[in-house]
Coordinates of C-alpha atoms in Angstrom, one line a residue:
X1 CA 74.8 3.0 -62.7
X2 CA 78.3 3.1 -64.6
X3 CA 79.7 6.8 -64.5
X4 CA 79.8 6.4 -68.2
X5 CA 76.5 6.3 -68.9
X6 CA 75.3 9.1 -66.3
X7 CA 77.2 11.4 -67.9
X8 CA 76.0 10.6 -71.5
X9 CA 72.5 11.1 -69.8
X10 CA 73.3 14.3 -69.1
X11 CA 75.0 15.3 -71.9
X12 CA 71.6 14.6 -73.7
X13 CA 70.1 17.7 -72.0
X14 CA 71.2 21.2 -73.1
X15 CA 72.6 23.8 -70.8
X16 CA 73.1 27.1 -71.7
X17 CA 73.1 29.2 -68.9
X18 CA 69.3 29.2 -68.3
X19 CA 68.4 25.3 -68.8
X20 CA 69.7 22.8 -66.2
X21 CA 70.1 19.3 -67.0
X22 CA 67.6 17.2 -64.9
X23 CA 68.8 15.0 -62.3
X24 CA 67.8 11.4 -62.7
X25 CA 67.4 9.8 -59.3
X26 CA 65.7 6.4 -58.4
X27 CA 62.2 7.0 -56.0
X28 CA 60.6 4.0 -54.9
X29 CA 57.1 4.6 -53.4
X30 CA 55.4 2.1 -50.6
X31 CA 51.8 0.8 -51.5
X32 CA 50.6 3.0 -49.1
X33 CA 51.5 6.4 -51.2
X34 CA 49.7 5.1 -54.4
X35 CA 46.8 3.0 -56.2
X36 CA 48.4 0.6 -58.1
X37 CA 45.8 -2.3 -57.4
X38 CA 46.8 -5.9 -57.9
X39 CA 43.0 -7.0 -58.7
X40 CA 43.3 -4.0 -61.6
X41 CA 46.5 -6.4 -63.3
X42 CA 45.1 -9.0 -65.5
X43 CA 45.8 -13.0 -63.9
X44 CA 47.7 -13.4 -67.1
X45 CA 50.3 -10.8 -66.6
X46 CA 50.4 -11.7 -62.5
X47 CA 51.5 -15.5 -63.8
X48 CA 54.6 -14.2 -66.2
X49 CA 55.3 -11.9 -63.1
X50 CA 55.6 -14.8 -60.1
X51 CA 57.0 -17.1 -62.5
X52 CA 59.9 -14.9 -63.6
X53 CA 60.3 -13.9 -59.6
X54 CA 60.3 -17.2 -58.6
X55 CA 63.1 -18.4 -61.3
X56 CA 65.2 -15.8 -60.0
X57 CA 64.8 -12.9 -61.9
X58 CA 63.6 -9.9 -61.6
X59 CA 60.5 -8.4 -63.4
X60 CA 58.4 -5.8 -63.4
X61 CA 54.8 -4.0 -64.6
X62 CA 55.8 -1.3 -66.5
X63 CA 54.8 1.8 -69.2
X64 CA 51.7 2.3 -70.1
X65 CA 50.0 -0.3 -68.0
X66 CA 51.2 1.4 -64.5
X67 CA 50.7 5.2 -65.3
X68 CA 47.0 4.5 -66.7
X69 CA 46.2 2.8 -63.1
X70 CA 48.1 5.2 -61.3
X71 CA 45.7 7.8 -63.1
X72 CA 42.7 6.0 -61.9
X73 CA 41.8 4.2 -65.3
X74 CA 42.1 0.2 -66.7
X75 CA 44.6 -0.9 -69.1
X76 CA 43.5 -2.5 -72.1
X77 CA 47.4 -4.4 -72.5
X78 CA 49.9 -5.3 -69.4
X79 CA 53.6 -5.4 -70.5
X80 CA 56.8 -6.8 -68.5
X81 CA 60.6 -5.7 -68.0
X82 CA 63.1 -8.5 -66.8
X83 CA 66.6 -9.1 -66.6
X84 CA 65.7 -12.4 -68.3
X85 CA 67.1 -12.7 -71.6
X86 CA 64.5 -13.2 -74.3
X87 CA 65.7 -17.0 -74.8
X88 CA 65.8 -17.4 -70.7
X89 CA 62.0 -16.0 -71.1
X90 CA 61.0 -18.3 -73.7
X91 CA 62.5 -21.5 -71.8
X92 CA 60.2 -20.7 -69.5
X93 CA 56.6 -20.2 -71.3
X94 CA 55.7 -22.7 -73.4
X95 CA 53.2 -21.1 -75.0
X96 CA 55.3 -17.9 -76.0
X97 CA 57.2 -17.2 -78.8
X98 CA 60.2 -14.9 -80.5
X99 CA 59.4 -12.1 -82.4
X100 CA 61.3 -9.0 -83.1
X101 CA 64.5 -7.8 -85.8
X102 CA 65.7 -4.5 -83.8
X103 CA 65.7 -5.9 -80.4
X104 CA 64.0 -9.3 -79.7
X105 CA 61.3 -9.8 -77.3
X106 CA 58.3 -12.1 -76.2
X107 CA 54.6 -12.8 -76.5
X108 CA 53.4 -14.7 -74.1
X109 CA 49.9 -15.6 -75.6
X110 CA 47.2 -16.5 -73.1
X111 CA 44.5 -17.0 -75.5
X112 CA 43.4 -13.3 -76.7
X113 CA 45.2 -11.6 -74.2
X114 CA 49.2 -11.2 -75.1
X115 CA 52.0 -10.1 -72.4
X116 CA 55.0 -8.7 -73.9
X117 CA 58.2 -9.4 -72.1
X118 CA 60.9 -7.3 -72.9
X119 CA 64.4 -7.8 -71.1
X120 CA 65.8 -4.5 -69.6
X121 CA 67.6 -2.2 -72.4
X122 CA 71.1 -0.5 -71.9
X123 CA 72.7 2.3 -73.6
X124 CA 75.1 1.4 -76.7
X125 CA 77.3 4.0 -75.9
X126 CA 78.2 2.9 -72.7
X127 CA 78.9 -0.6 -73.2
X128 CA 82.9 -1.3 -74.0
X129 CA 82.9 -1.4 -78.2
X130 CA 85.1 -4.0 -78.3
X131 CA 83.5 -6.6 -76.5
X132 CA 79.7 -5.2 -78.1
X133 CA 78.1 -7.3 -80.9
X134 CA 78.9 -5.6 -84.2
X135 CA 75.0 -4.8 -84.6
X136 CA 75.0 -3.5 -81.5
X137 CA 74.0 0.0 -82.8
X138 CA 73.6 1.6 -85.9
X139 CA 72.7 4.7 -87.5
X140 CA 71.2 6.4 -90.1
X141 CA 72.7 10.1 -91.5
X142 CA 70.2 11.7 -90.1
X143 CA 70.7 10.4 -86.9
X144 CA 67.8 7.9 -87.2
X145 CA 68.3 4.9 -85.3
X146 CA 68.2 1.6 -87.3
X147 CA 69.7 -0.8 -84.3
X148 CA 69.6 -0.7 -80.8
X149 CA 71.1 -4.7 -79.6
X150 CA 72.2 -3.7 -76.3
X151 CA 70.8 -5.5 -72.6
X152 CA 71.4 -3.1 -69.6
X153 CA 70.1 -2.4 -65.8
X154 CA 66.9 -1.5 -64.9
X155 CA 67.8 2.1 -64.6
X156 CA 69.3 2.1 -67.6
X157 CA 66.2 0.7 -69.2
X158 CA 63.8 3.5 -67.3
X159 CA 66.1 6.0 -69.0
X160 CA 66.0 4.6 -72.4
X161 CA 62.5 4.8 -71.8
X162 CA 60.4 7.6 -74.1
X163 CA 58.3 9.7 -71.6
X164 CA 58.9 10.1 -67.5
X165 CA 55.0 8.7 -67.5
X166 CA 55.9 6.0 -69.1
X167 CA 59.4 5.1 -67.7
X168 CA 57.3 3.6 -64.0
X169 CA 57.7 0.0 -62.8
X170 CA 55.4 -2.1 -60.4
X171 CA 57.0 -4.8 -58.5
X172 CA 54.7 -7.4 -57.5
X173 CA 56.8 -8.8 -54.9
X174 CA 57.0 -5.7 -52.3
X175 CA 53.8 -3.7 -54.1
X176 CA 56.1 -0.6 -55.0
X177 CA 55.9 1.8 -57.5
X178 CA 59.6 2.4 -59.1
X179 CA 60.3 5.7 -60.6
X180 CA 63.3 7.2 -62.3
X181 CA 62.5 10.3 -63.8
X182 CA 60.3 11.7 -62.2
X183 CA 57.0 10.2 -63.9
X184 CA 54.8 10.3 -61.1
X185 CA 55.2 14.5 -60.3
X186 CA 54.6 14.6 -64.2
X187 CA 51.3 13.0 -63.8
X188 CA 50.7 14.9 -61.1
X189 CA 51.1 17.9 -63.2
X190 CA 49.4 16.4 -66.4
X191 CA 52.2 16.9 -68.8
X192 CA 54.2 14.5 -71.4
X193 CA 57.9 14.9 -70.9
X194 CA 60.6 13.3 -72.8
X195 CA 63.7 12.0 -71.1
X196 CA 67.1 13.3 -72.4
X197 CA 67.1 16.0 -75.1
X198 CA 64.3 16.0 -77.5
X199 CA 66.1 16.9 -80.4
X200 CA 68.3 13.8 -80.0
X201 CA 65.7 11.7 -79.3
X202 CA 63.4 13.0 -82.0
X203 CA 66.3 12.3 -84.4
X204 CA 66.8 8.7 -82.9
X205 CA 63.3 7.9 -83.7
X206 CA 60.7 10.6 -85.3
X207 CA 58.0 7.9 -84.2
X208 CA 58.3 9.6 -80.8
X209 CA 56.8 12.8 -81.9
X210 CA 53.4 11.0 -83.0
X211 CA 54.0 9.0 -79.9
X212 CA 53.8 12.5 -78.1
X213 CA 50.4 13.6 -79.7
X214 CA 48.8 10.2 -79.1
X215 CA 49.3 10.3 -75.6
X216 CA 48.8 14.1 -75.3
X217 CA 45.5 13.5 -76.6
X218 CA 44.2 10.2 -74.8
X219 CA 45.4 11.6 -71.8
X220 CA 44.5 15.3 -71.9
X221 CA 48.0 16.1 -70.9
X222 CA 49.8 18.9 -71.7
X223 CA 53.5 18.7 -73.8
X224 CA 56.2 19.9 -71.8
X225 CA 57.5 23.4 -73.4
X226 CA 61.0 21.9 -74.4
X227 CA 59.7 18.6 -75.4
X228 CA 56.8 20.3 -77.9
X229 CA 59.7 23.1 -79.1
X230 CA 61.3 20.8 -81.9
X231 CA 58.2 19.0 -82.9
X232 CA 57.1 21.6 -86.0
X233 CA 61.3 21.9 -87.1
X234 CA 61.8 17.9 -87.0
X235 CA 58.5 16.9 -88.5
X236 CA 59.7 15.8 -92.1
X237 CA 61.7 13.2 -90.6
X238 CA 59.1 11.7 -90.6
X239 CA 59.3 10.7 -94.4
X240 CA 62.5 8.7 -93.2
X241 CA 60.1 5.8 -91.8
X242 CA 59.1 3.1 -93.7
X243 CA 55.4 3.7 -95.1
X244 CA 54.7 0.3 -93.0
X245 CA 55.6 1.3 -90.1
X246 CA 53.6 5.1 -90.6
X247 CA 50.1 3.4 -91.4
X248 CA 50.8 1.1 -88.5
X249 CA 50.6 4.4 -86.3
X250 CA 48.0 6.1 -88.1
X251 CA 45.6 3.6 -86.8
X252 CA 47.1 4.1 -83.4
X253 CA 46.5 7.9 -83.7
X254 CA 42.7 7.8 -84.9
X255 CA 41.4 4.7 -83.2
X256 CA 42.0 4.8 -79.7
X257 CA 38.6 7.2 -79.1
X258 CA 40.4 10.6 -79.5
X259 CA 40.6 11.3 -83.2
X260 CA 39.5 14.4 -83.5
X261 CA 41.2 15.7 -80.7
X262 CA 44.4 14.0 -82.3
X263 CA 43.4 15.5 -85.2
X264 CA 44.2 19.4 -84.3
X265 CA 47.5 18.5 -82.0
X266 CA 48.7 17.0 -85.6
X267 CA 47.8 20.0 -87.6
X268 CA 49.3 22.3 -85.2
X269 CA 52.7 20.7 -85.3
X270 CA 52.8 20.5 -88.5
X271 CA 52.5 15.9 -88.5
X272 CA 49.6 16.0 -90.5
X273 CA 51.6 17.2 -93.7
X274 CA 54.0 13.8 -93.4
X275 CA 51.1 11.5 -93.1
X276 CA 49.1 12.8 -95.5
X277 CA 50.3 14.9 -97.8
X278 CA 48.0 15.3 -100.4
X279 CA 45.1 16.0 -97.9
X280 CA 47.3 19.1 -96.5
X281 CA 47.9 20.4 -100.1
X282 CA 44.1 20.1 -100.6
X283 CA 43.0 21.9 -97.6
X284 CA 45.3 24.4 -98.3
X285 CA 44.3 25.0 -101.4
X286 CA 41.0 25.9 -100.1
X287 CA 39.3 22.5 -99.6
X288 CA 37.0 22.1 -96.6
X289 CA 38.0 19.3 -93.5
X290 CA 34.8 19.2 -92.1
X291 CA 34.3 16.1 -94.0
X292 CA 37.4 14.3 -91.9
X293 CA 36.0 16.0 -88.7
X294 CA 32.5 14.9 -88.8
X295 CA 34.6 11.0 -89.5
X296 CA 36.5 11.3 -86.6
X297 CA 33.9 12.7 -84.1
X298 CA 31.5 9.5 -86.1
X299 CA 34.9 6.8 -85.0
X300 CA 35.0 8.5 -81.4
X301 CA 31.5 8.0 -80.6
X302 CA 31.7 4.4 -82.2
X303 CA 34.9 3.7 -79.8
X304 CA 33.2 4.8 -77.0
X305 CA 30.5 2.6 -77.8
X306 CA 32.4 -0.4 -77.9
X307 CA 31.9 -0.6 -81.4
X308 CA 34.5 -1.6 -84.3
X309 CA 35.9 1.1 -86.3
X310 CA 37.7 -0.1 -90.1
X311 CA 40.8 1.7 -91.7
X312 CA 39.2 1.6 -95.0
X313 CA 36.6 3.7 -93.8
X314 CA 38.9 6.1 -91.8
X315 CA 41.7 6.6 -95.1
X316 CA 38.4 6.8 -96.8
X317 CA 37.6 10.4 -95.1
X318 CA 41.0 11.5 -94.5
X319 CA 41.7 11.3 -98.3
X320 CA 38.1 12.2 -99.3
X321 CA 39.5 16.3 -99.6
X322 CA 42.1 15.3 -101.9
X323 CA 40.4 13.1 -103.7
X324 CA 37.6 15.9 -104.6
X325 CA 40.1 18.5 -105.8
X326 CA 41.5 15.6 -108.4
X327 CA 38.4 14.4 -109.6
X328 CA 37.1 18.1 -110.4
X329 CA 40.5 18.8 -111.9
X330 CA 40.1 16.0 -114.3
X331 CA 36.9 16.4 -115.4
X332 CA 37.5 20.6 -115.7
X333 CA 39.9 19.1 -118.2
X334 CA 37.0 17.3 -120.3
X335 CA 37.3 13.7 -118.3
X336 CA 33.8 12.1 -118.1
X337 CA 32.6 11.8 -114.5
X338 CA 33.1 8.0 -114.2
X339 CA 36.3 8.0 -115.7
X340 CA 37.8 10.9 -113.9
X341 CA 36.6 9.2 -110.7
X342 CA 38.5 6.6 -111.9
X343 CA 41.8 8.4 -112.7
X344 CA 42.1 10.5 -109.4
X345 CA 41.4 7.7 -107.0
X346 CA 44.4 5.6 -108.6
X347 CA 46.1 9.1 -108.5
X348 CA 45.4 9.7 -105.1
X349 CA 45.8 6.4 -103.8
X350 CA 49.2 6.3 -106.0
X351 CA 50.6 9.4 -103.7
X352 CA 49.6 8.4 -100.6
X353 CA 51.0 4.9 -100.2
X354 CA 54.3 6.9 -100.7
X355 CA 53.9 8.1 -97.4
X356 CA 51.7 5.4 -95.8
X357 CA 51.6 1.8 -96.9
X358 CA 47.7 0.6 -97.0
X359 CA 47.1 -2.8 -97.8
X360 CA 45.2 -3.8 -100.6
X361 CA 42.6 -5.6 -98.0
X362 CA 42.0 -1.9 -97.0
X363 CA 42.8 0.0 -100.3
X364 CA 39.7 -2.1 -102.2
X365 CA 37.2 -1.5 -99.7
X366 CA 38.1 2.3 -99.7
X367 CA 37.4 2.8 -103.7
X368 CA 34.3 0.6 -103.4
X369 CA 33.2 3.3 -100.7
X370 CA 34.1 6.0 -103.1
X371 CA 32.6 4.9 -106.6
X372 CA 29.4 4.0 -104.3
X373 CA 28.8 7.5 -103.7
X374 CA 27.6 7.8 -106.9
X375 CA 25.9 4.7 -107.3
X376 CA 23.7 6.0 -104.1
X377 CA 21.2 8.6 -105.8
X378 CA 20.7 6.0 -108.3
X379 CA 17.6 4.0 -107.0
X380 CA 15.2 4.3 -109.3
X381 CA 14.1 0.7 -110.4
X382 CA 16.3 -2.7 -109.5
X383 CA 18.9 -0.4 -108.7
X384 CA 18.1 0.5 -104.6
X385 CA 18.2 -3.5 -104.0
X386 CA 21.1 -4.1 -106.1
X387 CA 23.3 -1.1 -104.7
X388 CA 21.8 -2.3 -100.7
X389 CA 23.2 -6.2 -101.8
X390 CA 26.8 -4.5 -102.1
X391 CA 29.3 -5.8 -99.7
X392 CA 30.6 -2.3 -99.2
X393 CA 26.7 -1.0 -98.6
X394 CA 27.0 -0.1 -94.8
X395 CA 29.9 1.6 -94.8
X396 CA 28.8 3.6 -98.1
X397 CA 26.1 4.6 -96.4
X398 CA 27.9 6.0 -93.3
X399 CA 29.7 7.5 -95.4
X400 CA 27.2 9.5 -96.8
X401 CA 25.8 10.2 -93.6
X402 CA 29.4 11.8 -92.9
X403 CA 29.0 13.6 -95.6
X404 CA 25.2 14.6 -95.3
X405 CA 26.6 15.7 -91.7
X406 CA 29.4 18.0 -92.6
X407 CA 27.1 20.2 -94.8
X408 CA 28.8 18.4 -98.3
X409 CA 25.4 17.3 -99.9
X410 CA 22.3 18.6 -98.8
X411 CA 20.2 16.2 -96.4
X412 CA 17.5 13.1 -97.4
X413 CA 19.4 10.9 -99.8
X414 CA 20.5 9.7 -96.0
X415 CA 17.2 9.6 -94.4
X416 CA 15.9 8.1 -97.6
X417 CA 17.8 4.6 -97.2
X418 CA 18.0 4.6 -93.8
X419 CA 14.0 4.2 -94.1
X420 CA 14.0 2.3 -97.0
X421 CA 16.8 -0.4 -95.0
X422 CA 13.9 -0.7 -92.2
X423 CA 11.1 -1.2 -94.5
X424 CA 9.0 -4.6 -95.4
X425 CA 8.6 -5.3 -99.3
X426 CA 5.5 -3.4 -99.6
X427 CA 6.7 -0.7 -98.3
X428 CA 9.7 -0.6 -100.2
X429 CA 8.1 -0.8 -103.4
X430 CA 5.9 2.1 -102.1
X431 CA 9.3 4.0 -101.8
X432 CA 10.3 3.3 -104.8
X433 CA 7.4 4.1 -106.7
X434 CA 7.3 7.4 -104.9
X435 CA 10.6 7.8 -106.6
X436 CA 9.5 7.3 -110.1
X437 CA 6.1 9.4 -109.7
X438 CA 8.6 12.0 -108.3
X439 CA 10.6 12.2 -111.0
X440 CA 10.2 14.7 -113.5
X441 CA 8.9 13.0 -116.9
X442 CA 10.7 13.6 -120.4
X443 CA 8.6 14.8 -122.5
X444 CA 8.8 12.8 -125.6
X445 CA 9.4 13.8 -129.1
X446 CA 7.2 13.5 -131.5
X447 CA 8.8 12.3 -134.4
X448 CA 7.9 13.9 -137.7
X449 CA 6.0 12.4 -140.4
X450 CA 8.4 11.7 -143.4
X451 CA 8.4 14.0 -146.3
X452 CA 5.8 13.1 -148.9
X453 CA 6.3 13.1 -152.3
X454 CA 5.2 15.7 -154.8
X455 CA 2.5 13.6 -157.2
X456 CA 4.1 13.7 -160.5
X457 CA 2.1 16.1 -163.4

């Protein structure tokens, strides 16, 4: 490793007296010290793994893929370091292709299952300028980084890497586990530890602190005290990433089965306020969240299930607070109800995508599931069949189960077309018949007979 980049590496870490830098050294550990499991790795990734051996380079399981078997579990995705260039990896996989702007990798699509190749990253920094492409790397004033073009060593890749837990490799060819910061005594220990100084890298890429949460919560895992001590002071950085690239990660936080958990890690270090900033103003204004924890408990269970969860519904409930304290505003101010509905969703919806982008594919969907809320008390008639025909029905209706749940309305309307969904004809019209009998009757007006006139003299 060039003398250059060690000591950059440790310049990273701070030492003042009480805080030593942390010594990087390579640990390689036989197949008979861990679990790593050929039959766990998917035949896909196994192929791009011999086939990039056998051409002569070298290549690697690594990240997220190796510490989820090491810790006893089954990766849903396998990805692949190399020293292969991304055109050398490409040459060889015919059905791959390019993708990529700030550093170019590889999908190697085996139907429904995709390995990403990436080829080992270096350090910018300790690569001679002059000789570097001029894109190399680039950054933003507040330290952000916007380019990062630079190939390096496997070590160098490991301590470019995010987390220790996630900076492990599996080679195929001897069964070893490779480890260069001490990610497997991390794992060990159950905590999330970044490598290099967390301000720095927090500043290089805010990303990482929701990256920190999401893991802390799908693993149970503690943050390491220095990694979590910048997290609340850096957290508006956060409003320096392209909206894109923030709903992209939302759906990473709340649909991998841990939402609610996700949930309070965000609220405590102060990431909720970036991502959602008119929710935070709402709740702490007084408005109640039970509403987006009864959601997120609802989207963990599905998960666990094996059941789909859709962003419209989850925006839905996590905007749901702010979208109450609008609409009452607006009609305290003499807006009808419809119209003020109206008003404060395009309000609401207006502010948010200022944070995080959300398709219109999404957005739609997510006002149908709002206006329907009052269409569902309405069933007196036509109406119940007409509102049950509506494309958005089923997630309406979990909705107001969600909202039946978290104490917002008081229970039946729920029960009501949950039985009324089940029912034959006749037993709907029963129901609805019910309804009208139920209902108390106007009493009509009797209208007044018109003056007579006076008989004339």
């Amino acid at each position: 490793m060039p003398r250059k980049l060690v000591d950059k590496l440790r310049s990273l870490i701070p030492s003042n007296g009480k805080k030593r830098a942390r010594k990087y050294q390579r640990r390689e550990v036989p197949r008979d010290q861990h679990n790593v499991s050929r039959s766990v790795i998917s035949e896909p990734a196994k192929k791009v793994l011999h086939r990039l051996n056998k051409s002569g380079y070298e290549a690697y399981l690594v990240g997220g893929g190796v510490r989820d078997i090491l810790l006893g579990g089954k990766p849903k995705d396998f990805d692949i370091a190399t020293n292969a260039t991304p055109e050398e990896v490409h040459g060889l996989f015919r059905n791959s292709r390019l993708i990529g702007r700030r550093f170019r990798i590889v999908h190697v699509v085996f139907g429904r299952e995709i390995i990403e190749v990436t080829t080992f990253r270096g350090n910018a920094d300790s690569v001679d300028q002059d000789t570097a492409p001029r894109d190399a790397r680039q950054t933003s004033e507040h330290g952000l980084l916007l380019r990062d073009n630079v190939y390096g060593s496997q070590e160098e890749d490991a301590l470019r890497r995010d987390f220790t837990v996630n900076a492990l490799y599996y080679c195929i060819r001897d069964f070893s586990v490779i480890d260069f910061a001490g990610g497997i005594e991390d794992l060990q220990n159950r905590q999330l530890r970044l490598i290099g100084d967390p301000d720095t890298r927090y500043r290089e890429d805010p990303v990482r602190m929701l990256r920190a949460i999401r893991f802390a919560a799908k693993l149970g895992f503690d943050i390491e005290p220095e990694t979590e001590a910048p997290i609340r002071e850096l957290a508006p950085l956060l409003s320096h990433i392209p909206p894109a690239r923030l709903f992209d990660e939302v759906l990473k936080l709340f649909s991998a089965g841990h939402g609610e958990a996700t949930y309070d890690l965000l609220s405590r270090y102060n990431l909720l306020a970036p991502l959602f900033p008119e929710t935070v103003r709402a709740l702490d204004g007084g408005a109640s969240d039970e509403l987006i924890r009864e959601a997120l408990r609802n989207t963990d269970a599905r998960i666990a299930q094996g059941k789909s969860v859709t962003p419209y519904f989850l925006f839905a409930a996590m905007l749901w607070p702010a979208l109450q304290v609008e609409w009452a505003r607006r009609q305290d101010n003499g807006d009808p109800v419809q119209p003020a509905l109206h008003g404060a969703i395009g309000k609401v919806i207006g502010r948010q995508v200022q944070a995080t982008s959300i398709p219109k594919r999404f957005s739609g969907p997510m006002k149908e599931i709002w206006e329907m809320q009052m269409r569902l008390p309405r069933r007196q008639g036509k109406r119940a069949f007409a509102t049950m025909a509506h494309p958005r029905f089923r997630a309406a209706y979990d909705f107001l189960l969600v909202r039946e749940a978290a104490g917002e309305i008081e229970p039946g309307l729920g029960q009501w077309w949950t039985e009324f969904q089940e029912a034959n004809d006749r037993d709907q019209e029963r129901m609805l018949s019910q309804l009208s009998s139920d209902a108390p009757k106007k009493r009509r007006r009797r209208r007044k007979p018109p003056a007579q006139k006076k008989a004339s003299q």
